[in-house]
mmCIF file of C-alpha atoms in Angstrom:
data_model
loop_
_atom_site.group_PDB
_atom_site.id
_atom_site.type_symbol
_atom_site.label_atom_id
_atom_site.label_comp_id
_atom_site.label_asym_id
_atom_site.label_seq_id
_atom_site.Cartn_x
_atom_site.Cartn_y
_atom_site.Cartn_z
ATOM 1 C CA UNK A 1 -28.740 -5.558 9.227
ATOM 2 C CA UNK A 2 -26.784 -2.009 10.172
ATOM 3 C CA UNK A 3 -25.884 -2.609 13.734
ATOM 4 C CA UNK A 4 -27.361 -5.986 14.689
ATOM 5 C CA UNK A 5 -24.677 -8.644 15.801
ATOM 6 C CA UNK A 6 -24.286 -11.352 13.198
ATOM 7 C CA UNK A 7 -25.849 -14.573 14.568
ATOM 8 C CA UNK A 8 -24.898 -17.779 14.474
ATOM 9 C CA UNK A 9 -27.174 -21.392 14.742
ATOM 10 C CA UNK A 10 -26.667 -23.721 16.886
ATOM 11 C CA UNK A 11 -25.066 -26.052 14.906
ATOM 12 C CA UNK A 12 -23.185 -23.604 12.999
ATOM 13 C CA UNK A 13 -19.318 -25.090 12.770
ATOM 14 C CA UNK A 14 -16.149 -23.249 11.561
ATOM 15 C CA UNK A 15 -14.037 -25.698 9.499
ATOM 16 C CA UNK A 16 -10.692 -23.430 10.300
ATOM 17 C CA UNK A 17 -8.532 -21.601 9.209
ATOM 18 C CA UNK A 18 -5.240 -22.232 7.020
ATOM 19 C CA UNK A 19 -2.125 -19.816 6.295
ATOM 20 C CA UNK A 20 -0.489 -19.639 3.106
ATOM 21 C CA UNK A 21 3.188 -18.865 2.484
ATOM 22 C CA UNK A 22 3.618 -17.772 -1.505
ATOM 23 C CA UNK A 23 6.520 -16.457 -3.396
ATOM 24 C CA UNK A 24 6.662 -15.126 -6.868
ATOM 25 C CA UNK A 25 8.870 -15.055 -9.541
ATOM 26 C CA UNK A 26 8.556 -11.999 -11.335
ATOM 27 C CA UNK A 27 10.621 -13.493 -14.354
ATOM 28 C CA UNK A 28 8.213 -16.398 -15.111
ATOM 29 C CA UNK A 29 4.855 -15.949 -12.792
ATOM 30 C CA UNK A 30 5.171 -19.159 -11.052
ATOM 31 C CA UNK A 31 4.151 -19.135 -7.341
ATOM 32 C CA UNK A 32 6.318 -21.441 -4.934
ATOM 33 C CA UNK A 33 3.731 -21.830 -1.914
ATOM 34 C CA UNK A 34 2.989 -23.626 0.880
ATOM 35 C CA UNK A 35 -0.154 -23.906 3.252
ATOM 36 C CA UNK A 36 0.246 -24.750 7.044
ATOM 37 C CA UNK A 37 -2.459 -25.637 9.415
ATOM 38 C CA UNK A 38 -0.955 -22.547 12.076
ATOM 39 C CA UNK A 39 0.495 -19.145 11.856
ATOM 40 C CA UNK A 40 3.267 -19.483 13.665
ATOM 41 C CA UNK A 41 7.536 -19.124 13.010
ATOM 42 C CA UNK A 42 8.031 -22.443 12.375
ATOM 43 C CA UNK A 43 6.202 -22.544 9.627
ATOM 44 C CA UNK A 44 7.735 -19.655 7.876
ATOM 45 C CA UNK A 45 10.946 -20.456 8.702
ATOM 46 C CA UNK A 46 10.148 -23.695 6.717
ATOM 47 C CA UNK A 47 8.723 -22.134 4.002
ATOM 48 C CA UNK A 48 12.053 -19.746 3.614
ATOM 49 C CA UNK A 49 13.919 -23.018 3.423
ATOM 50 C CA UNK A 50 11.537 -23.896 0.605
ATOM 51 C CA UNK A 51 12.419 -20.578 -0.967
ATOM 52 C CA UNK A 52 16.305 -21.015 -0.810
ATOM 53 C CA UNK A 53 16.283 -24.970 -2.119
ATOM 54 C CA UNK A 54 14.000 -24.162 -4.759
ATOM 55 C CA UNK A 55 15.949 -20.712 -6.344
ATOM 56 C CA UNK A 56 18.714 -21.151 -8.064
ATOM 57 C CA UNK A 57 21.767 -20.144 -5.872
ATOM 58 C CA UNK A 58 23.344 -16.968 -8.557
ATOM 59 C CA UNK A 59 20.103 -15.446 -8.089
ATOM 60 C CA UNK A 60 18.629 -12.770 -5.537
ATOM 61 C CA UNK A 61 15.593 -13.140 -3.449
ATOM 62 C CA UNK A 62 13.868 -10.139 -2.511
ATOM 63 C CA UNK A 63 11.095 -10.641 0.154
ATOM 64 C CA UNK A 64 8.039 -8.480 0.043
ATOM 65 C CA UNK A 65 5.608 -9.743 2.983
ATOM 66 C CA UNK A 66 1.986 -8.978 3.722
ATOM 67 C CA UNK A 67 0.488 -10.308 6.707
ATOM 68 C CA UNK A 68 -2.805 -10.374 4.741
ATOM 69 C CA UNK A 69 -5.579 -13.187 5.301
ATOM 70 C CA UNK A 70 -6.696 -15.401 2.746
ATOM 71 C CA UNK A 71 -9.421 -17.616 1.995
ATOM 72 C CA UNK A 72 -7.776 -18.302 -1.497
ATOM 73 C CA UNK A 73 -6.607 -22.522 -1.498
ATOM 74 C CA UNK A 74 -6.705 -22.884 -5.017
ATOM 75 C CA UNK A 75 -4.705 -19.923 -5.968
ATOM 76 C CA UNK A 76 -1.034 -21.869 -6.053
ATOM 77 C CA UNK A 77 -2.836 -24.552 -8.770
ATOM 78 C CA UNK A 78 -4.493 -21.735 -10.778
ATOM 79 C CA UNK A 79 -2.092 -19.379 -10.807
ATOM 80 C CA UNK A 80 0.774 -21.712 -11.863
ATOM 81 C CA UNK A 81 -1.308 -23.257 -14.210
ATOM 82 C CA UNK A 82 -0.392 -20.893 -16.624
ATOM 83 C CA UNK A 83 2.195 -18.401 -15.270
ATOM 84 C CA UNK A 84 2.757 -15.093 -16.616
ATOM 85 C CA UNK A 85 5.580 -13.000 -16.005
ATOM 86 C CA UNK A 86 5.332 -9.785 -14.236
ATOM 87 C CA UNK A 87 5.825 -6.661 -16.846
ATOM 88 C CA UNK A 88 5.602 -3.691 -15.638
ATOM 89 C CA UNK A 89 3.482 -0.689 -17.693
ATOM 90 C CA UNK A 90 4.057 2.197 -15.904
ATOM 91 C CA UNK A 91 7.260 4.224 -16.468
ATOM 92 C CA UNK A 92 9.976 4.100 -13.426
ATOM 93 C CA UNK A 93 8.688 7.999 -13.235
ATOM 94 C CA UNK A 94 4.767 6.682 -13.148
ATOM 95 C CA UNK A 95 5.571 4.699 -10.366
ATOM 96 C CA UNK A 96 7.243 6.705 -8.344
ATOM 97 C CA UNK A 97 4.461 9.718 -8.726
ATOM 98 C CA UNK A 98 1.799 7.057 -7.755
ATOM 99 C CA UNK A 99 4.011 6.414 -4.985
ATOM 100 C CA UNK A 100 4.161 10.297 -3.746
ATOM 101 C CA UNK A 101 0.872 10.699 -4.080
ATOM 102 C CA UNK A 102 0.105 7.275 -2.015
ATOM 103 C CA UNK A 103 2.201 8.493 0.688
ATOM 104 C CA UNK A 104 1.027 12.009 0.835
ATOM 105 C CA UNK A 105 -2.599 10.596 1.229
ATOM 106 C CA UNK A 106 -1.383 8.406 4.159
ATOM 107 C CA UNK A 107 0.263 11.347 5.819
ATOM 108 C CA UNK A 108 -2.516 13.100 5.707
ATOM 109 C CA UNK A 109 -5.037 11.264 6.461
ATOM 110 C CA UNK A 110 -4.396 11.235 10.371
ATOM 111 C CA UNK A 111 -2.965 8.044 10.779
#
């Protein structure tokens, strides 16, 4: 309820948390991912290693990173089960109005 502390039983038990690295290729959809019991450096530094064995060397890697929290374990199988490349809908123009008006919200909103 509104402004009651969430309670717990006794015998409630939290099975953990996990972090999950993910990279996409925009070309074919696949995810290259990884999931690692901590959050810490080592980890992604180990998962960028994954990164630059796995792409072929004559291509770029662009890194986009969120520092989001998931829950999601089985997205690497599904989503690579059947990959679909990334195409875009919007106009270059589109995009970059949705971006103005993204950022003008932000920099008004007090924040």
């Amino acid at each position: 309820m509104p402004g009651v502390p969430e309670r717990r039983t006794h015998d409630y038990s939290r099975h953990g948390t996990t972090t999950l690295f993910a990279a996409l290729n925009l070309a074919t959809g696949k995810v290259i991912g990884e999931l690692h019991r901590r959050h810490r450096s080592k980890g992604f530094l180990l998962f960028l290693r994954t990164i630059a064995e796995t792409v072929p060397k004559n291509l770029q890697i662009h890194l986009v990173m969120d520092n989001y929290g998931t829950r999601i374990r089985n997205y690497l199988t599904l989503n690579n089960r059947e990959p679909k490349p990334l195409v875009w809908t919007k106009t270059a123009d589109q995009i970059l109005e949705s971006l103005k008006r993204f950022c003008m919200c932000t920099s008004e909103s007090g924040h």
